[in-house]
């Protein structure tokens, strides 16, 4: 496995590769990330994992400075998982000049996570477009855990006619249902025991909808109250349609239930798809 830090070296290394599968990450890798690399390997002989903590997608009061940076351990995990190349540029390689040219992902950037994290999806879409230009993959794999991000990337690829096949992988979870996340490392022992409740609450909503409940705003209000009563600070827990993540109506059949909530100082997100 090659660990590469510059675009020039990456281009040289990739020149002879005919089919590249790409997994962009911010590092501090866990089984969820490695599952994405294994999916990429099914689509391409050469797999590239990028590791870059992207300042552009963090708000001023977010955890950019304390975000875990574990490149050595990440490389060990990638090598064991059969990754071909780790691309780990530093900030001056990614942003040699202030990034004045950015990607505007449209209305979807302003809903759900975009409310609590203004500018987040512009930062994500911009760095992903830059990474696509650097790696020039045939296939790129993203995790459905970040469902809204998948929609933003889908819009990016479709609307800019990028010749990249997208694969959206299922969410990898701990045995108790908690979605794996680099941010889970921030949780105290008590918070870690509580954390699966977010997924459990989404599943309770799914059960209610399967049982015929169509008053989605009532369902959402009850779930917000249940989370608050257990000490969470929810940003949203909501029933949306899969197509554009706008609020679902009783007529919609392809739904996704999404939640974001703070437990102590840690913000967790999760979602569950539901087809009626
Ligand atoms: P991150 O390093 O958090 O930016 O995530 C890099 C990629 O891994 C993104 O496509 C995420 O959606 C994906 N990812 C993170 N956690 C999970 C998970 N638990 N299951 C599946 N994909 C994940």
Short mmCIF file of C-alpha atoms and ligand atoms in Angstrom, two decimals:
data_model
loop_
_atom_site.label_atom_id
_atom_site.label_comp_id
_atom_site.label_asym_id
_atom_site.label_seq_id
_atom_site.Cartn_x
_atom_site.Cartn_y
_atom_site.Cartn_z
CA UNK A 1 0.00 0.00 0.00
CA UNK A 2 1.26 3.49 -0.88
CA UNK A 3 0.77 6.49 1.40
CA UNK A 4 0.82 9.61 -0.74
CA UNK A 5 0.68 13.25 0.37
CA UNK A 6 0.80 15.29 -2.86
CA UNK A 7 -1.40 15.55 -5.92
CA UNK A 8 1.60 15.29 -8.25
CA UNK A 9 2.71 12.00 -6.71
CA UNK A 10 -0.86 10.69 -6.70
CA UNK A 11 -1.21 11.43 -10.43
CA UNK A 12 2.07 9.63 -11.16
CA UNK A 13 0.98 6.61 -9.13
CA UNK A 14 -2.47 6.44 -10.75
CA UNK A 15 -1.34 7.03 -14.35
CA UNK A 16 -1.34 3.34 -15.26
CA UNK A 17 -4.52 2.40 -13.33
CA UNK A 18 -7.54 1.72 -15.52
CA UNK A 19 -10.25 1.57 -12.86
CA UNK A 20 -10.04 3.37 -9.55
CA UNK A 21 -12.48 3.05 -6.65
CA UNK A 22 -12.46 5.96 -4.21
CA UNK A 23 -13.52 6.35 -0.57
CA UNK A 24 -13.20 9.90 0.78
CA UNK A 25 -12.87 10.12 4.59
CA UNK A 26 -11.75 12.40 7.37
CA UNK A 27 -9.77 9.57 8.95
CA UNK A 28 -10.01 8.08 12.46
CA UNK A 29 -11.17 5.04 10.56
CA UNK A 30 -13.59 2.47 11.97
CA UNK A 31 -15.27 -0.65 10.59
CA UNK A 32 -17.83 1.53 8.76
CA UNK A 33 -15.10 3.16 6.68
CA UNK A 34 -13.37 -0.18 6.05
CA UNK A 35 -16.67 -1.66 4.86
CA UNK A 36 -16.73 1.11 2.23
CA UNK A 37 -13.21 0.18 1.07
CA UNK A 38 -14.27 -3.46 0.66
CA UNK A 39 -17.25 -2.34 -1.44
CA UNK A 40 -14.92 -0.15 -3.53
CA UNK A 41 -12.64 -3.16 -4.08
CA UNK A 42 -15.58 -5.06 -5.60
CA UNK A 43 -15.88 -2.33 -8.24
CA UNK A 44 -12.24 -1.52 -9.02
CA UNK A 45 -8.80 -3.16 -8.90
CA UNK A 46 -7.21 -0.05 -7.39
CA UNK A 47 -8.76 1.47 -4.25
CA UNK A 48 -7.91 4.92 -2.93
CA UNK A 49 -8.86 6.16 0.54
CA UNK A 50 -8.40 9.87 1.14
CA UNK A 51 -7.85 11.13 4.67
CA UNK A 52 -8.35 14.85 5.08
CA UNK A 53 -10.07 16.78 7.88
CA UNK A 54 -11.73 19.47 5.81
CA UNK A 55 -11.80 22.80 7.62
CA UNK A 56 -14.26 24.17 5.02
CA UNK A 57 -17.11 21.95 6.24
CA UNK A 58 -16.78 22.82 9.94
CA UNK A 59 -18.56 25.81 11.49
CA UNK A 60 -16.57 28.20 13.71
CA UNK A 61 -17.91 26.62 16.92
CA UNK A 62 -17.59 23.01 15.72
CA UNK A 63 -15.00 20.35 16.53
CA UNK A 64 -12.41 20.96 13.76
CA UNK A 65 -9.53 21.39 16.22
CA UNK A 66 -10.39 18.41 18.41
CA UNK A 67 -11.43 16.10 15.53
CA UNK A 68 -9.34 12.92 16.05
CA UNK A 69 -6.33 12.69 13.73
CA UNK A 70 -4.89 9.15 13.73
CA UNK A 71 -3.09 8.77 10.39
CA UNK A 72 -0.63 6.07 11.53
CA UNK A 73 -3.34 3.80 12.86
CA UNK A 74 -5.59 4.57 9.86
CA UNK A 75 -2.84 3.43 7.47
CA UNK A 76 -2.39 0.17 9.40
CA UNK A 77 -6.13 -0.49 9.10
CA UNK A 78 -6.21 0.39 5.39
CA UNK A 79 -3.27 -1.88 4.64
CA UNK A 80 -4.94 -4.77 6.50
CA UNK A 81 -8.18 -4.12 4.55
CA UNK A 82 -6.34 -4.36 1.21
CA UNK A 83 -6.48 -0.66 0.24
CA UNK A 84 -4.08 0.22 -2.62
CA UNK A 85 -3.40 3.89 -1.81
CA UNK A 86 -3.97 6.23 1.14
CA UNK A 87 -4.02 9.83 -0.06
CA UNK A 88 -3.42 12.16 2.90
CA UNK A 89 -2.80 15.71 1.71
CA UNK A 90 -2.10 18.46 4.22
CA UNK A 91 -4.05 21.72 4.21
CA UNK A 92 -1.55 23.56 2.00
CA UNK A 93 -1.78 20.79 -0.61
CA UNK A 94 -5.60 20.82 -0.57
CA UNK A 95 -5.97 24.59 -0.27
CA UNK A 96 -2.78 26.22 -1.64
CA UNK A 97 -4.82 29.42 -1.97
CA UNK A 98 -7.98 30.44 -0.09
CA UNK A 99 -10.84 28.52 -1.74
CA UNK A 100 -12.79 31.40 -3.31
CA UNK A 101 -14.44 29.11 -5.88
CA UNK A 102 -16.93 26.84 -4.10
CA UNK A 103 -19.78 24.48 -4.98
CA UNK A 104 -23.31 25.65 -4.10
CA UNK A 105 -25.35 22.46 -3.59
CA UNK A 106 -28.72 24.26 -3.93
CA UNK A 107 -31.76 24.21 -1.63
CA UNK A 108 -30.95 20.83 -0.02
CA UNK A 109 -27.98 22.42 1.77
CA UNK A 110 -30.30 24.59 3.87
CA UNK A 111 -32.54 21.89 5.41
CA UNK A 112 -31.94 19.33 8.22
CA UNK A 113 -28.18 19.32 9.01
CA UNK A 114 -27.81 22.51 6.98
CA UNK A 115 -29.87 24.39 9.60
CA UNK A 116 -27.57 23.53 12.52
CA UNK A 117 -24.48 23.54 10.30
CA UNK A 118 -24.72 26.47 7.85
CA UNK A 119 -22.11 26.18 5.09
CA UNK A 120 -21.41 22.53 5.92
CA UNK A 121 -22.65 21.04 2.65
CA UNK A 122 -20.96 23.71 0.56
CA UNK A 123 -17.71 22.70 2.27
CA UNK A 124 -18.41 19.01 1.67
CA UNK A 125 -19.37 19.44 -2.01
CA UNK A 126 -16.34 21.66 -2.63
CA UNK A 127 -13.78 19.28 -1.13
CA UNK A 128 -15.38 16.24 -2.77
CA UNK A 129 -15.24 17.94 -6.19
CA UNK A 130 -11.58 18.79 -5.57
CA UNK A 131 -10.86 15.20 -4.49
CA UNK A 132 -12.67 13.85 -7.56
CA UNK A 133 -10.39 16.05 -9.71
CA UNK A 134 -7.30 14.80 -7.89
CA UNK A 135 -8.15 11.08 -7.80
CA UNK A 136 -10.27 10.92 -10.99
CA UNK A 137 -12.02 7.73 -9.86
CA UNK A 138 -14.40 5.64 -11.95
CA UNK A 139 -16.36 4.68 -8.81
CA UNK A 140 -16.81 6.50 -5.48
CA UNK A 141 -18.35 4.99 -2.35
CA UNK A 142 -20.18 6.99 0.33
CA UNK A 143 -22.02 5.83 3.45
CA UNK A 144 -25.77 6.19 3.85
CA UNK A 145 -25.17 7.09 7.49
CA UNK A 146 -24.65 10.60 6.11
CA UNK A 147 -27.85 10.44 4.07
CA UNK A 148 -28.15 14.13 3.25
CA UNK A 149 -24.48 14.14 2.20
CA UNK A 150 -25.25 11.30 -0.25
CA UNK A 151 -28.01 13.45 -1.77
CA UNK A 152 -25.64 16.42 -2.07
CA UNK A 153 -22.98 14.26 -3.79
CA UNK A 154 -25.59 12.73 -6.08
CA UNK A 155 -26.62 16.27 -7.11
CA UNK A 156 -22.98 17.24 -7.63
CA UNK A 157 -22.25 14.28 -9.90
CA UNK A 158 -25.51 14.49 -11.83
CA UNK A 159 -25.61 18.24 -12.32
CA UNK A 160 -21.94 18.60 -13.28
CA UNK A 161 -22.10 15.45 -15.48
CA UNK A 162 -19.13 13.92 -13.69
CA UNK A 163 -18.18 10.51 -15.17
CA UNK A 164 -18.23 8.79 -11.79
CA UNK A 165 -20.40 5.89 -10.66
CA UNK A 166 -21.67 6.44 -7.14
CA UNK A 167 -22.28 3.64 -4.64
CA UNK A 168 -24.16 4.41 -1.42
CA UNK A 169 -23.32 1.81 1.20
CA UNK A 170 -25.52 0.71 4.13
CA UNK A 171 -24.78 2.08 7.60
CA UNK A 172 -22.43 -0.07 9.68
CA UNK A 173 -23.58 -0.36 13.28
CA UNK A 174 -22.39 -1.60 16.65
CA UNK A 175 -24.25 -4.65 17.99
CA UNK A 176 -26.55 -2.40 20.02
CA UNK A 177 -27.61 -0.46 16.92
CA UNK A 178 -25.47 2.66 17.32
CA UNK A 179 -24.23 3.87 13.93
CA UNK A 180 -20.42 3.72 13.89
CA UNK A 181 -18.90 7.20 13.84
CA UNK A 182 -15.56 8.80 14.58
CA UNK A 183 -17.46 11.11 16.94
CA UNK A 184 -18.58 8.15 19.12
CA UNK A 185 -15.12 8.40 20.67
CA UNK A 186 -16.19 11.65 22.33
CA UNK A 187 -18.92 9.85 24.34
CA UNK A 188 -18.47 9.13 28.05
CA UNK A 189 -19.28 5.60 29.27
CA UNK A 190 -22.76 6.73 30.37
CA UNK A 191 -23.39 8.56 27.10
CA UNK A 192 -22.22 5.53 25.08
CA UNK A 193 -24.78 3.40 26.92
CA UNK A 194 -27.51 5.91 26.07
CA UNK A 195 -26.44 6.55 22.46
CA UNK A 196 -28.27 3.58 20.78
CA UNK A 197 -31.52 5.21 21.90
CA UNK A 198 -31.41 7.47 18.83
CA UNK A 199 -31.64 4.49 16.49
CA UNK A 200 -34.21 2.83 18.78
CA UNK A 201 -36.37 5.96 18.58
CA UNK A 202 -36.19 5.95 14.76
CA UNK A 203 -37.19 2.27 14.78
CA UNK A 204 -40.16 3.03 17.04
CA UNK A 205 -41.28 5.62 14.48
CA UNK A 206 -40.87 3.06 11.68
CA UNK A 207 -43.03 0.59 13.65
CA UNK A 208 -45.72 3.23 14.17
CA UNK A 209 -45.74 4.09 10.45
CA UNK A 210 -45.90 0.43 9.49
CA UNK A 211 -48.86 0.12 11.89
CA UNK A 212 -50.68 2.85 9.93
CA UNK A 213 -49.68 6.13 11.62
CA UNK A 214 -49.60 8.89 8.98
CA UNK A 215 -49.70 11.96 11.23
CA UNK A 216 -45.98 12.46 10.84
CA UNK A 217 -45.77 15.76 12.71
CA UNK A 218 -47.39 14.13 15.79
CA UNK A 219 -44.95 11.27 15.57
CA UNK A 220 -42.01 13.69 15.29
CA UNK A 221 -43.17 15.77 18.25
CA UNK A 222 -43.54 12.64 20.42
CA UNK A 223 -40.03 11.48 19.50
CA UNK A 224 -38.50 14.88 20.19
CA UNK A 225 -40.20 14.86 23.61
CA UNK A 226 -39.00 11.31 24.33
CA UNK A 227 -35.40 12.25 23.49
CA UNK A 228 -35.54 15.46 25.54
CA UNK A 229 -36.92 13.51 28.51
CA UNK A 230 -33.84 11.25 28.34
CA UNK A 231 -31.44 14.20 28.33
CA UNK A 232 -30.86 14.60 24.58
CA UNK A 233 -30.93 17.92 22.74
CA UNK A 234 -32.49 17.02 19.38
CA UNK A 235 -31.95 19.18 16.28
CA UNK A 236 -34.54 17.13 14.38
CA UNK A 237 -36.15 13.70 14.19
CA UNK A 238 -38.28 13.68 11.14
CA UNK A 239 -40.04 11.72 8.39
CA UNK A 240 -38.93 12.78 4.91
CA UNK A 241 -39.32 11.53 1.38
CA UNK A 242 -36.20 9.91 -0.02
CA UNK A 243 -36.23 11.85 -3.30
CA UNK A 244 -35.48 15.36 -2.01
CA UNK A 245 -35.61 15.07 1.81
CA UNK A 246 -38.63 17.39 1.96
CA UNK A 247 -41.32 16.55 4.58
CA UNK A 248 -43.21 13.37 3.71
CA UNK A 249 -46.95 13.32 3.16
CA UNK A 250 -49.29 10.37 3.64
CA UNK A 251 -49.08 9.79 -0.15
CA UNK A 252 -45.30 9.24 -0.17
CA UNK A 253 -44.09 5.63 -0.31
CA UNK A 254 -40.29 5.95 -0.23
CA UNK A 255 -39.46 7.46 3.14
CA UNK A 256 -36.39 8.09 5.18
CA UNK A 257 -36.51 8.91 8.88
CA UNK A 258 -33.62 11.12 9.92
CA UNK A 259 -32.41 12.29 13.31
CA UNK A 260 -29.70 14.55 14.67
CA UNK A 261 -29.32 15.14 18.39
CA UNK A 262 -26.72 16.19 20.87
CA UNK A 263 -25.80 13.94 23.79
CA UNK A 264 -23.69 16.07 26.10
CA UNK A 265 -21.31 17.83 23.72
CA UNK A 266 -21.45 15.13 21.02
CA UNK A 267 -23.74 15.53 18.03
CA UNK A 268 -24.95 12.19 16.65
CA UNK A 269 -26.89 11.54 13.45
CA UNK A 270 -28.73 8.50 12.17
CA UNK A 271 -31.40 7.53 9.66
CA UNK A 272 -33.54 4.59 8.60
CA UNK A 273 -35.07 4.09 5.14
CA UNK A 274 -38.65 2.83 4.90
CA UNK A 275 -40.55 1.74 1.79
CA UNK A 276 -44.31 1.39 2.22
P1 LIG B 1 -16.20 10.67 7.56
O1 LIG B 1 -14.81 10.21 7.78
O2 LIG B 1 -17.04 10.70 8.79
O3 LIG B 1 -16.28 11.93 6.74
O4 LIG B 1 -16.88 9.55 6.66
C1 LIG B 1 -16.30 9.11 5.45
C2 LIG B 1 -17.26 8.22 4.73
O5 LIG B 1 -17.57 7.12 5.55
C3 LIG B 1 -18.61 8.91 4.40
O6 LIG B 1 -19.07 8.47 3.14
C4 LIG B 1 -19.49 8.42 5.52
O7 LIG B 1 -20.85 8.43 5.16
C5 LIG B 1 -18.97 7.01 5.67
N1 LIG B 1 -19.34 6.46 6.97
C6 LIG B 1 -19.05 6.97 8.21
N2 LIG B 1 -19.60 6.21 9.16
C7 LIG B 1 -20.25 5.20 8.54
C8 LIG B 1 -21.01 4.08 8.96
N3 LIG B 1 -21.25 3.84 10.26
N4 LIG B 1 -21.52 3.25 8.03
C9 LIG B 1 -21.31 3.47 6.71
N5 LIG B 1 -20.60 4.51 6.23
C10 LIG B 1 -20.07 5.36 7.13
#
